[in-house]
C-alpha positions as a Markdown table, in Angstrom:
| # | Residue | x | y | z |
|---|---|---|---|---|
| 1 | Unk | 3.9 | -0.7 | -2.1 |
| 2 | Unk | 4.3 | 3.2 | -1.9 |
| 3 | Unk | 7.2 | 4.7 | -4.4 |
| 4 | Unk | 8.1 | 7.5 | -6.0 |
| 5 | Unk | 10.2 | 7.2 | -8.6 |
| 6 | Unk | 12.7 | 9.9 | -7.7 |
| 7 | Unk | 12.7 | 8.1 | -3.9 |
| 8 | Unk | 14.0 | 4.5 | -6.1 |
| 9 | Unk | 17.5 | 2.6 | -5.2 |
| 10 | Unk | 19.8 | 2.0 | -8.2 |
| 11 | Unk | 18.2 | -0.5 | -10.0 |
| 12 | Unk | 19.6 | -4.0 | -10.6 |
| 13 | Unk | 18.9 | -5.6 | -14.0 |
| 14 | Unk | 14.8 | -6.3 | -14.1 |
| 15 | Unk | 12.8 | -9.7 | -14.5 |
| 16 | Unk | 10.9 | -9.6 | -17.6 |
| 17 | Unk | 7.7 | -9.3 | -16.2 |
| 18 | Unk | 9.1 | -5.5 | -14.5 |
| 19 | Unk | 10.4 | -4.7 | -18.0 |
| 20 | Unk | 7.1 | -4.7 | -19.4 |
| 21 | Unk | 6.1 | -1.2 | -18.3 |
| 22 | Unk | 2.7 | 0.8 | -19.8 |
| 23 | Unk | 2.1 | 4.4 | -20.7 |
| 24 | Unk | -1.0 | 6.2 | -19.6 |
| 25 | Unk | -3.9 | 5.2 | -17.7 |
| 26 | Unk | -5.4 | 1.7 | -17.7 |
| 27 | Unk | -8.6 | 0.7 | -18.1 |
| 28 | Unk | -9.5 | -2.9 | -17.3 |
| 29 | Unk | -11.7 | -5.4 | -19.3 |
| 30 | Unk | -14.5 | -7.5 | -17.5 |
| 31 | Unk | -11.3 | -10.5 | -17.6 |
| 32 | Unk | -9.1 | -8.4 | -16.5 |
| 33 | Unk | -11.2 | -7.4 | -13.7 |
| 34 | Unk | -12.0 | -11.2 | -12.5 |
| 35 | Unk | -8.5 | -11.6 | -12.6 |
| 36 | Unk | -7.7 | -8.9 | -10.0 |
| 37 | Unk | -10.5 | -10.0 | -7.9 |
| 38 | Unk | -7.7 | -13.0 | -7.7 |
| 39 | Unk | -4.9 | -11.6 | -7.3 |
| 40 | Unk | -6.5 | -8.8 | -4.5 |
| 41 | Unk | -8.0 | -12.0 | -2.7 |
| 42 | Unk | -5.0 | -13.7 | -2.2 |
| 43 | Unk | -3.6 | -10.4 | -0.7 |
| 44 | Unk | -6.4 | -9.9 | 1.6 |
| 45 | Unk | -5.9 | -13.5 | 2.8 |
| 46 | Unk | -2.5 | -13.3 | 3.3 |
| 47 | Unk | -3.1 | -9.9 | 5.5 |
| 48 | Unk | -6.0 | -10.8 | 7.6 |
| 49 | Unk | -3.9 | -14.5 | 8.3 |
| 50 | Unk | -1.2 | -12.3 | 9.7 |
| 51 | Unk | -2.9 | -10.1 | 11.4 |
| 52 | Unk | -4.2 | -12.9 | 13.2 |
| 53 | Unk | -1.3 | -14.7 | 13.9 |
| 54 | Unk | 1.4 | -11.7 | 15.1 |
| 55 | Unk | 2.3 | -11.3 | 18.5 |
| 56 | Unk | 5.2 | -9.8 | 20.3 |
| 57 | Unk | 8.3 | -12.3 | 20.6 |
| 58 | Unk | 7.9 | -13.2 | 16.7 |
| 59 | Unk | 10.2 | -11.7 | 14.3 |
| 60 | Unk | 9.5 | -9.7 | 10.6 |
| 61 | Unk | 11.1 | -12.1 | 8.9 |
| 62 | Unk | 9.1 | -14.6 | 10.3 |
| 63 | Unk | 5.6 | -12.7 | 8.8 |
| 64 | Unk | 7.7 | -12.0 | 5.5 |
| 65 | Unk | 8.5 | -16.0 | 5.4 |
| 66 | Unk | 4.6 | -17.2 | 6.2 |
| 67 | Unk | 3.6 | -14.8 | 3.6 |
| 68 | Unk | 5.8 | -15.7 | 0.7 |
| 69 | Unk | 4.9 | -19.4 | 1.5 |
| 70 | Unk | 1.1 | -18.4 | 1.9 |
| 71 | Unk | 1.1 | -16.1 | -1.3 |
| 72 | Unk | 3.3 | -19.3 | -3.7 |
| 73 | Unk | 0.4 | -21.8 | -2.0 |
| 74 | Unk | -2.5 | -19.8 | -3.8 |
| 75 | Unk | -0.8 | -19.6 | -6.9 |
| 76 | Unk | 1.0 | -16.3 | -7.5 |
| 77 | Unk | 4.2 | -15.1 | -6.7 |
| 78 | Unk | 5.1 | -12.3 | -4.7 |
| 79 | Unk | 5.0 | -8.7 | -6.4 |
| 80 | Unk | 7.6 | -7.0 | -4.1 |
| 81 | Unk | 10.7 | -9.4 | -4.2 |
| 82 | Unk | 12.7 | -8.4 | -6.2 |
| 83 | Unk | 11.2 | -5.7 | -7.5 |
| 84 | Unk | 13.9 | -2.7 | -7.8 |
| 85 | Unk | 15.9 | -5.0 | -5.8 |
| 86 | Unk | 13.7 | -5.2 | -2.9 |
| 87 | Unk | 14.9 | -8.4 | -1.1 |
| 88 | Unk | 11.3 | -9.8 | 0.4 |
| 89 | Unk | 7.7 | -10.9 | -0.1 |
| 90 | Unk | 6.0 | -7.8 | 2.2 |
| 91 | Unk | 7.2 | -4.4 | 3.8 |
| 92 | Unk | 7.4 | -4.6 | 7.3 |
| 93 | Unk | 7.6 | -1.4 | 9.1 |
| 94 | Unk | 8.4 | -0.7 | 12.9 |
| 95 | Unk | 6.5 | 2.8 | 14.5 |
| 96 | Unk | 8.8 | 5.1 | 12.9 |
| 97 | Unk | 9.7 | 3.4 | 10.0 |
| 98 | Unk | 7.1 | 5.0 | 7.7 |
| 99 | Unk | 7.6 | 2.6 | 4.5 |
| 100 | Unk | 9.5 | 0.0 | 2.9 |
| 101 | Unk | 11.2 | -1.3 | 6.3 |
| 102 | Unk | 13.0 | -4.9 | 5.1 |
| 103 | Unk | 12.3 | -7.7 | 7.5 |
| 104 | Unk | 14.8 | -8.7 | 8.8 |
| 105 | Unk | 15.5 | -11.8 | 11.8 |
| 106 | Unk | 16.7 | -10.0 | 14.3 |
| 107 | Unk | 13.8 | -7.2 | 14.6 |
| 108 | Unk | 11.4 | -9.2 | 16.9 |
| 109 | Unk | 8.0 | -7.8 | 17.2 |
| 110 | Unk | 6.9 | -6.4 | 21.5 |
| 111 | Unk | 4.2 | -5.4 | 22.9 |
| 112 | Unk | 3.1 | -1.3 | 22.2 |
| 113 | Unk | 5.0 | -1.6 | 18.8 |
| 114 | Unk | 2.7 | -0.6 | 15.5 |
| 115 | Unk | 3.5 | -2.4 | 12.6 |
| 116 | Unk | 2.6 | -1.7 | 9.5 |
| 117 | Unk | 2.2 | -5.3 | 6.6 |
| 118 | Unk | 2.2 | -4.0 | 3.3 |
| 119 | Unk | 2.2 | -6.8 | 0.2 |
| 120 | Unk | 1.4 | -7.9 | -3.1 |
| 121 | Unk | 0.8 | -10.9 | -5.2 |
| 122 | Unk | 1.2 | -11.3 | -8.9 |
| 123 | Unk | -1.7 | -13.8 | -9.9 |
| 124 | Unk | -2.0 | -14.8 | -13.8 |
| 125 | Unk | -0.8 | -11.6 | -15.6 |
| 126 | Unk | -2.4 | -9.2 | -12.4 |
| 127 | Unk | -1.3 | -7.6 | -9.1 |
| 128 | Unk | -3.3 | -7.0 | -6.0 |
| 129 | Unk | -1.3 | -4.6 | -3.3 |
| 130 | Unk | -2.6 | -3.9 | -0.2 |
| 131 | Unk | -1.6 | -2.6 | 3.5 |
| 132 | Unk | -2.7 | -2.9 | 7.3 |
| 133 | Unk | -1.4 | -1.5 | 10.5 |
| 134 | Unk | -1.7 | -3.5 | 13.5 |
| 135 | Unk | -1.1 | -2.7 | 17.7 |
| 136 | Unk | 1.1 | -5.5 | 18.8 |
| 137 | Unk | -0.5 | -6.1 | 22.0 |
| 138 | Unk | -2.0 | -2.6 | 24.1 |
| 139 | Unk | -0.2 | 0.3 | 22.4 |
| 140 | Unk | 0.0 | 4.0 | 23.5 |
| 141 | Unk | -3.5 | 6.1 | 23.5 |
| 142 | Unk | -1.5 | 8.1 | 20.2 |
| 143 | Unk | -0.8 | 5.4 | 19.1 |
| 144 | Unk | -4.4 | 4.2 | 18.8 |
| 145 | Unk | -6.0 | 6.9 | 17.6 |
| 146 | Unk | -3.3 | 6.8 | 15.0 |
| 147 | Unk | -3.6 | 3.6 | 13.6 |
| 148 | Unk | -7.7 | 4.4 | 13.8 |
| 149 | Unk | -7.4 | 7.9 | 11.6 |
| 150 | Unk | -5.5 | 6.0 | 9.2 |
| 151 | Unk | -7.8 | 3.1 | 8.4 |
| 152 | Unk | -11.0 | 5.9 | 8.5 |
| 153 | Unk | -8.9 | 8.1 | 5.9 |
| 154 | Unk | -8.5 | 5.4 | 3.7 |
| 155 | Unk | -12.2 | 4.8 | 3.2 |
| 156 | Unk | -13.1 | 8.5 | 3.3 |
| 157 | Unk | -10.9 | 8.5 | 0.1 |
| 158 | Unk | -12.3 | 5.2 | -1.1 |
| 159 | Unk | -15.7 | 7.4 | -0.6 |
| 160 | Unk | -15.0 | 9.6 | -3.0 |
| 161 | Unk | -14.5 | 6.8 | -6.0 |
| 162 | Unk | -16.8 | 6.5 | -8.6 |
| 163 | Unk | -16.7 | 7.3 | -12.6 |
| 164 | Unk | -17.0 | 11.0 | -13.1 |
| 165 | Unk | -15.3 | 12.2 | -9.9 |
| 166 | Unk | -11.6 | 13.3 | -9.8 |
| 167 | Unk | -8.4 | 12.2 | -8.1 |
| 168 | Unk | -8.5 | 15.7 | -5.9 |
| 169 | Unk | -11.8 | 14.4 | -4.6 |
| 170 | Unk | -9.7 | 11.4 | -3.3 |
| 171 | Unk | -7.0 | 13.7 | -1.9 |
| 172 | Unk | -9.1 | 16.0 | -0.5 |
| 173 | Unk | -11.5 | 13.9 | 1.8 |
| 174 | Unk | -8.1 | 12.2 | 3.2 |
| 175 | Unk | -6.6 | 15.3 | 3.8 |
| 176 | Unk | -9.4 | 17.1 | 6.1 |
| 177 | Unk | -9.9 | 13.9 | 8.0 |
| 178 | Unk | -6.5 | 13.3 | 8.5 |
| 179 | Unk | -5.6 | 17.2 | 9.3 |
| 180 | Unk | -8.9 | 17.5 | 11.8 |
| 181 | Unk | -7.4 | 15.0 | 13.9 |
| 182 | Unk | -4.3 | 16.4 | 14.4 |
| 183 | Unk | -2.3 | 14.3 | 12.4 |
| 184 | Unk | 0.2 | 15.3 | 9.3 |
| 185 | Unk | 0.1 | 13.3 | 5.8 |
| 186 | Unk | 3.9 | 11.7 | 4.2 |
| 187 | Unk | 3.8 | 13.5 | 0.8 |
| 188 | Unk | 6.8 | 12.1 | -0.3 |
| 189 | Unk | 5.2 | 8.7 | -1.4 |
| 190 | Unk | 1.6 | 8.2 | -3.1 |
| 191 | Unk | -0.7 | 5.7 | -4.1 |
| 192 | Unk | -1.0 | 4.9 | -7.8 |
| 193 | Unk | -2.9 | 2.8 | -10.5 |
| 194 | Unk | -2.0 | -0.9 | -9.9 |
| 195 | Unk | -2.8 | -3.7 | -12.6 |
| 196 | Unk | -0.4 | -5.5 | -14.9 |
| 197 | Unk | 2.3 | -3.5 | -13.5 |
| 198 | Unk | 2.7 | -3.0 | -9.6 |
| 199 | Unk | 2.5 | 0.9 | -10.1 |
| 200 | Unk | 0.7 | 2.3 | -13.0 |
| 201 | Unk | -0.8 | 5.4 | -14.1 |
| 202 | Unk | -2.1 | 7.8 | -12.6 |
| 203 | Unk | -0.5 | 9.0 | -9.2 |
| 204 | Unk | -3.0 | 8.3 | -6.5 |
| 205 | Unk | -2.3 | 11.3 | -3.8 |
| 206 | Unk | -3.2 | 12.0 | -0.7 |
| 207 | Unk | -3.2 | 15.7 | -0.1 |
| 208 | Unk | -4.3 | 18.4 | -2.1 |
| 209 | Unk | -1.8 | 19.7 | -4.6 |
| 210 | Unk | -1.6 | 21.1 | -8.4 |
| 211 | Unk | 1.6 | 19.3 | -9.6 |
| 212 | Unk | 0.4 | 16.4 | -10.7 |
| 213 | Unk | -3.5 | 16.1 | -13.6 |
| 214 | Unk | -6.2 | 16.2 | -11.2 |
| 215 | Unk | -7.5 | 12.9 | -13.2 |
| 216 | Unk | -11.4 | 12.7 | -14.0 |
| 217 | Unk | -12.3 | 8.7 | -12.6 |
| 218 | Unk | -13.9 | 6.2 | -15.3 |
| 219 | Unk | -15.2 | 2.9 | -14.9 |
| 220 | Unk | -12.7 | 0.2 | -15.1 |
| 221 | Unk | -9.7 | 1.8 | -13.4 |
| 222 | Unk | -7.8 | 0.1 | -10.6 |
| 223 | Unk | -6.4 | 2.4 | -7.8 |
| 224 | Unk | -4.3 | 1.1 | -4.9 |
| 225 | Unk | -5.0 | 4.1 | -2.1 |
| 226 | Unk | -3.0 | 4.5 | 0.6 |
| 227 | Unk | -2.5 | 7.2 | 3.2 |
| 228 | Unk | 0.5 | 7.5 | 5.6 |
| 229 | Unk | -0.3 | 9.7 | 8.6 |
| 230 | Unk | 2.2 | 10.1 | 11.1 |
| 231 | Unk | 1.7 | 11.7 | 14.8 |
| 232 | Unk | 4.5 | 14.4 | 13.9 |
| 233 | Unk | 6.5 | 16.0 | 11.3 |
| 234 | Unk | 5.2 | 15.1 | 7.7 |
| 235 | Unk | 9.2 | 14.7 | 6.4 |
| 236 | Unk | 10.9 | 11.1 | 6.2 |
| 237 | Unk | 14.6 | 10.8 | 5.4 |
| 238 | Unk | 15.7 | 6.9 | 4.2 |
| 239 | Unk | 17.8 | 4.9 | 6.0 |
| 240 | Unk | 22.0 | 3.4 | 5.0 |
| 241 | Unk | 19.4 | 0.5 | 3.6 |
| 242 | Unk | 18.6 | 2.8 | 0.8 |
| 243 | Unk | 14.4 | 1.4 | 1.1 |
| 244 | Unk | 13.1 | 1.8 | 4.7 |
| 245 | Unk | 11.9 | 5.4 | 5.1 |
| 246 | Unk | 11.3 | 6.8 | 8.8 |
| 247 | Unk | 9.7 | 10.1 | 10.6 |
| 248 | Unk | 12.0 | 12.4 | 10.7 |
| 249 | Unk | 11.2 | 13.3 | 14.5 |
| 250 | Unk | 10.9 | 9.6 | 15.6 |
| 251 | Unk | 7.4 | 10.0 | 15.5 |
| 252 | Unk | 5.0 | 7.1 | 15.2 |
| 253 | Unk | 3.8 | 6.6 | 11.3 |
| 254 | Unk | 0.6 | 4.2 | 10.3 |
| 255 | Unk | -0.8 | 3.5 | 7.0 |
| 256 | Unk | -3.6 | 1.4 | 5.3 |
| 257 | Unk | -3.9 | 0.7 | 1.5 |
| 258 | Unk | -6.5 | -1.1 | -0.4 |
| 259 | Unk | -6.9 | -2.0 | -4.0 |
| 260 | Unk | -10.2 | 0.0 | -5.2 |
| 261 | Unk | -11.5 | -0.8 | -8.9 |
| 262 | Unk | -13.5 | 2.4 | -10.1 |
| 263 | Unk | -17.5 | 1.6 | -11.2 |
| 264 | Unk | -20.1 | 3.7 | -13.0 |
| 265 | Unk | -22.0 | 4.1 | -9.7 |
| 266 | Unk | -19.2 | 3.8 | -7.0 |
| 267 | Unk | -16.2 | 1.6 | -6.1 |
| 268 | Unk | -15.5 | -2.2 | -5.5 |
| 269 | Unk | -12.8 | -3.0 | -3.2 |
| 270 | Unk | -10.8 | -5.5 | -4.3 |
| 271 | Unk | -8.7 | -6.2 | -1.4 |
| 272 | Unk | -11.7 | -6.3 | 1.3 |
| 273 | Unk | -10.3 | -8.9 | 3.7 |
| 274 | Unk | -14.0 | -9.2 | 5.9 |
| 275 | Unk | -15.0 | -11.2 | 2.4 |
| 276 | Unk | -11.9 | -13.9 | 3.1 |
């Protein structure tokens, strides 16, 4: 899940476990760290099961319903409901809809549509957040090459990971890749550090930019990455719902997210779904 704070709905009165918020930047202990291998696993499952099962004809609040069951089966409870008031277990968002779209019964999946899963599992203290894309049925040549620029950005960030690089590197190698292929980058969300809180410390972004401490990596960090690319204008505007975000043009948007723990020598994804 991709928010900025100034982008948040009123806020309802928080569960306990969102009231516990942490300064500064994290890092995690060897426990720790077994734990979010957890919690990241169950997320991984629960994305690579839908991903398998979606086809047109099925509705988002079908997927949102498998996954909340699938997420409460292993163990954990899902990180998004309720969270600021959001009413469901994953964000389900329809071609434009750039972020945050709420599923919903009546929005039924067809074939060229490009939908993008995002979810999150809290797992014995721990989150694990993590997003696909997927082309229900055969989608639209841009459409392709979108969804395939976004999942490539993602790990040309992840790339750049390791203790003793910086968050710009991060930024940087998903920008250029993004940019060469003629696509534009939604800098009005960004990824962030993930952990005992859904978003932590520091701001994970995906474009260049000097506003926010261009953070030096260490080992033992936990960084949810997550590009949005869409095929047009960069700018969003939210919906009447006050959470789904959408192009601004009506272009189509894709995104991909994994949860990335930081290591002296490189990166571990923790959200790999080809090791569930």
């Amino acid at each position: 899940m991709n928010i900025l704070s100034n982008l948040l709905p009123q806020q309802p009165a928080q569960s306990q476990r969102q009231k516990k918020q942490r300064r500064g930047i994290e890092i995690k202990s060897p426990r720790e760290i077994e734990i979010m291998r957890q919690s990241a696993k169950i997320v991984a499952t629960v994305l690579k099961e839908i991903s398998e099962m979606v086809q047109p004809g099925m509705t988002t609040a079908d997927l949102d319903a498998y996954a909340e069951k699938r997420i409460r089966e292993m163990d954990a409870t899902p990180s998004f409901k309720g969270y600021h008031g959001f009413p469901a277990s994953i964000c389900a968002s329809v071609n434009n809809e750039v972020v945050h779209g709420i599923p919903n019964p009546k929005k039924v999946l067809k074939t060229g549509d490009v939908l993008k899963v995002d979810t999150g599992a809290f797992h014995q203290g721990f989150h694990g957040d993590s997003c696909i894309t997927i082309a229900i049925g055969e989608v639209s040549p841009t459409a392709t090459k979108l969804i395939r620029v976004a999942e490539e950005s993602l790990y040309k960030g992840i790339e750049q990971v390791k203790a003793g690089n910086y968050l710009m590197d991060i930024a940087g190698a998903i920008q250029d890749h993004v940019e060469a292929n003629g696509f534009t980058i939604v800098e009005d969300f960004t990824g962030h550090g993930v952990g005992r809180n859904l978003h932590e410390e520091p701001s994970v972004f995906n474009f260049r930019t000097r506003e926010m401490p261009n953070v030096k990596l260490r080992a033992g960090m936990t960084l949810a990455i997550e590009p949005i690319l869409n095929a047009g204008s960069r700018f969003t505007r939210i919906l009447a719902d006050r959470w789904t975000a959408v192009t601004v043009d009506n272009a189509l948007s894709a995104q991909f997210e994994h949860t990335v723990l930081v290591t002296e020598s490189g990166y571990e994804i923790l959200t790999d779904r080809s090791l569930v």
